[in-house]
PDB file of C-alpha atoms in Angstrom:
ATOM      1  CA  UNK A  26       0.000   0.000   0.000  1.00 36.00           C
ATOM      2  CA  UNK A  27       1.592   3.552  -0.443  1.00 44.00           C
ATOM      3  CA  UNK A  28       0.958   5.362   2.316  1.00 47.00           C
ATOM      4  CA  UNK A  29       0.915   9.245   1.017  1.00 48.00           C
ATOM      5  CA  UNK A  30      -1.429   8.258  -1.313  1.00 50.00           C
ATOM      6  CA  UNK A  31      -3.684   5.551   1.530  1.00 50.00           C
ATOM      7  CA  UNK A  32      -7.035   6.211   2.294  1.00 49.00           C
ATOM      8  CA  UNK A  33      -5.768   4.306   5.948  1.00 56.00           C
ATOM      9  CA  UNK A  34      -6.452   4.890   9.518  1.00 55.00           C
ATOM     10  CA  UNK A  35      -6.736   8.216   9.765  1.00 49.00           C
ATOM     11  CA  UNK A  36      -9.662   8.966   7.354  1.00 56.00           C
ATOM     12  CA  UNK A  37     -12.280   7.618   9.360  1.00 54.00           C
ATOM     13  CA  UNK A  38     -11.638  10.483  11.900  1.00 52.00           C
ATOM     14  CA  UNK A  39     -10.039  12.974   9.811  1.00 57.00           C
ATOM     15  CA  UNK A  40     -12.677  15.922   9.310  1.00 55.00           C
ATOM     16  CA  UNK A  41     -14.839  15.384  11.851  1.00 65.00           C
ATOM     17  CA  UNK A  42     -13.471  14.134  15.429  1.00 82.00           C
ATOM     18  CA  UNK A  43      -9.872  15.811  14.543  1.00 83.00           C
ATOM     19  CA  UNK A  44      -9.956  18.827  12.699  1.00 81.00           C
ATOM     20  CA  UNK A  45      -6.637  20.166  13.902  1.00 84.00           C
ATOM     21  CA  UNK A  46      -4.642  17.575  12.931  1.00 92.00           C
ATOM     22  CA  UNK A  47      -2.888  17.892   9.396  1.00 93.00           C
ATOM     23  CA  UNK A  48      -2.462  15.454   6.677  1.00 93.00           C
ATOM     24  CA  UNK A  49       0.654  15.031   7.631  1.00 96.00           C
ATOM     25  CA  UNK A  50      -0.124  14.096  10.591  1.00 96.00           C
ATOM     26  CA  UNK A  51      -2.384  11.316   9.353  1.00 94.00           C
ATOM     27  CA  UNK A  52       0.159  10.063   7.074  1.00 96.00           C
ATOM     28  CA  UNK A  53       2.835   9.448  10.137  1.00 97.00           C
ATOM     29  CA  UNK A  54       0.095   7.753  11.878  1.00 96.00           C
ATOM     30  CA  UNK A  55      -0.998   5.441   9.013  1.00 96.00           C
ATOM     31  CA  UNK A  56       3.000   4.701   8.746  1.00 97.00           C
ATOM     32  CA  UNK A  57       3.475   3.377  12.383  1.00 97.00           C
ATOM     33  CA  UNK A  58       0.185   1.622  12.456  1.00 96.00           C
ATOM     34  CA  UNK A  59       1.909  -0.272   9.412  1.00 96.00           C
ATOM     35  CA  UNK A  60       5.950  -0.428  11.010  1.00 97.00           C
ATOM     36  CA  UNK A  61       5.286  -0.140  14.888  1.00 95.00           C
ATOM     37  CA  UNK A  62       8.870  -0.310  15.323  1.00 96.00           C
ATOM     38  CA  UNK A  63       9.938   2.615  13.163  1.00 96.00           C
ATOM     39  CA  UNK A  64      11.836   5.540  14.783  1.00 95.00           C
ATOM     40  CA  UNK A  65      11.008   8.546  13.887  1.00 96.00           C
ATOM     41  CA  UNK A  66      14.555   8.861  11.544  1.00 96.00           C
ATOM     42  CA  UNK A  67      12.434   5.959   9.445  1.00 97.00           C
ATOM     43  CA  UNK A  68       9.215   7.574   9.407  1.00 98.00           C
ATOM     44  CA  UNK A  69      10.902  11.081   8.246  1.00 98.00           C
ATOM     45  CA  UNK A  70      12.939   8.989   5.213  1.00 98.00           C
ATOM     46  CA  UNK A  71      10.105   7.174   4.051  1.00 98.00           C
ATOM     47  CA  UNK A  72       7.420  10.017   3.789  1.00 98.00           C
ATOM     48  CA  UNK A  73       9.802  13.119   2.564  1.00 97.00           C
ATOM     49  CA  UNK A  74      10.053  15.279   5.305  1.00 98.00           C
ATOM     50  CA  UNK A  75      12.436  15.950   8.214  1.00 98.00           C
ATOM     51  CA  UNK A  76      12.699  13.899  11.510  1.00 98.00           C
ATOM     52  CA  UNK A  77      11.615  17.611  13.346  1.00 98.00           C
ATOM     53  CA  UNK A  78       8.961  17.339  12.086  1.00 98.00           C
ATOM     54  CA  UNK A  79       7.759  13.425  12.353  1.00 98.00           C
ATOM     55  CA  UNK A  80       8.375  14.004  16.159  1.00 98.00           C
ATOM     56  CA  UNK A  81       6.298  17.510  16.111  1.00 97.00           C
ATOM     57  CA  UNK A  82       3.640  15.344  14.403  1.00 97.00           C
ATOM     58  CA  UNK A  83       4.090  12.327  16.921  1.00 97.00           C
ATOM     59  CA  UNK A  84       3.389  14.701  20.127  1.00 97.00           C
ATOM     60  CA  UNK A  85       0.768  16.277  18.626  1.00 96.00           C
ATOM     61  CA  UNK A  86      -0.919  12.588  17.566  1.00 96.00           C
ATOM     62  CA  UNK A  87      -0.268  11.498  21.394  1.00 96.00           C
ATOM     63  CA  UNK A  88      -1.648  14.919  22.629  1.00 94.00           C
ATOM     64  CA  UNK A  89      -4.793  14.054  20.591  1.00 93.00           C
ATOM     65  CA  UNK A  90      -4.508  10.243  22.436  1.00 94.00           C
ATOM     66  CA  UNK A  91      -4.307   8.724  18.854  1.00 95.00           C
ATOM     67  CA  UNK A  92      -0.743   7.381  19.427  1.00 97.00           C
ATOM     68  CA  UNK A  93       1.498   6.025  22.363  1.00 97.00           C
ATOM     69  CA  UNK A  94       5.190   3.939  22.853  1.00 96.00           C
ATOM     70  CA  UNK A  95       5.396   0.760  24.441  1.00 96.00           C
ATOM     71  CA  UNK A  96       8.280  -0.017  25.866  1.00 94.00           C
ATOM     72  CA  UNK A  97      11.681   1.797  25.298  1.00 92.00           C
ATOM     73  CA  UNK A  98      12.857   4.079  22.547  1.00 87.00           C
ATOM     74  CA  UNK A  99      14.766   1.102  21.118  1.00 89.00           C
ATOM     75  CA  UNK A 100      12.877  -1.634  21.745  1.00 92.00           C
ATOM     76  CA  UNK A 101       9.714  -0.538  21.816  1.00 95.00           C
ATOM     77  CA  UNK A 102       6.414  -0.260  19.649  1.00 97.00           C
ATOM     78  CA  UNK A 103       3.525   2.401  18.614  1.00 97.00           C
ATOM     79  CA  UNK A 104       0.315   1.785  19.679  1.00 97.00           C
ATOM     80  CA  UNK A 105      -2.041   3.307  17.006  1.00 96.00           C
ATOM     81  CA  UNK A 106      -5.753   3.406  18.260  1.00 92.00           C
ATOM     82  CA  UNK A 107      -8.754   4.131  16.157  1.00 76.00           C
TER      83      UNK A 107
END
């Protein structure tokens, strides 16, 4: 599946429930609800845009309680919930 283009997780919620959050946004979440074991130097190569601003996206997708880390930054895993 190629996730700019996806129609994945977050278009259920998108313009209704969470207005504030970008596309973007969406598209990180959609990648580590695919590879919940990416770090956020991954998630920056394989969408096009800087790691800054993965983890600006990532805090804002947690403050929103879409998105949380099990375990340690090395080990762990992204919970995605819908």
């Amino acid at each position: 599946r190629d996730v700019l283009g996806s129609r994945g997780l977050g278009d259920v919620y998108k313009d209704s429930k969470y207005p504030n959050i970008t596309d973007s946004a969406w598209n990180v979440l959609d990648y580590l609800g695919e590879h919940n074991s990416a770090s956020a130097a991954m998630v920056a190569e394989a969408l096009g845009m800087s790691e800054r601003m993965v983890r600006k996206h990532i805090a804002t997708l947690k403050a929103a309680r879409l998105l949380s880390r099990m375990g340690s930054n090395k080990n762990g895993k992204w919970i995605v919930y819908t």
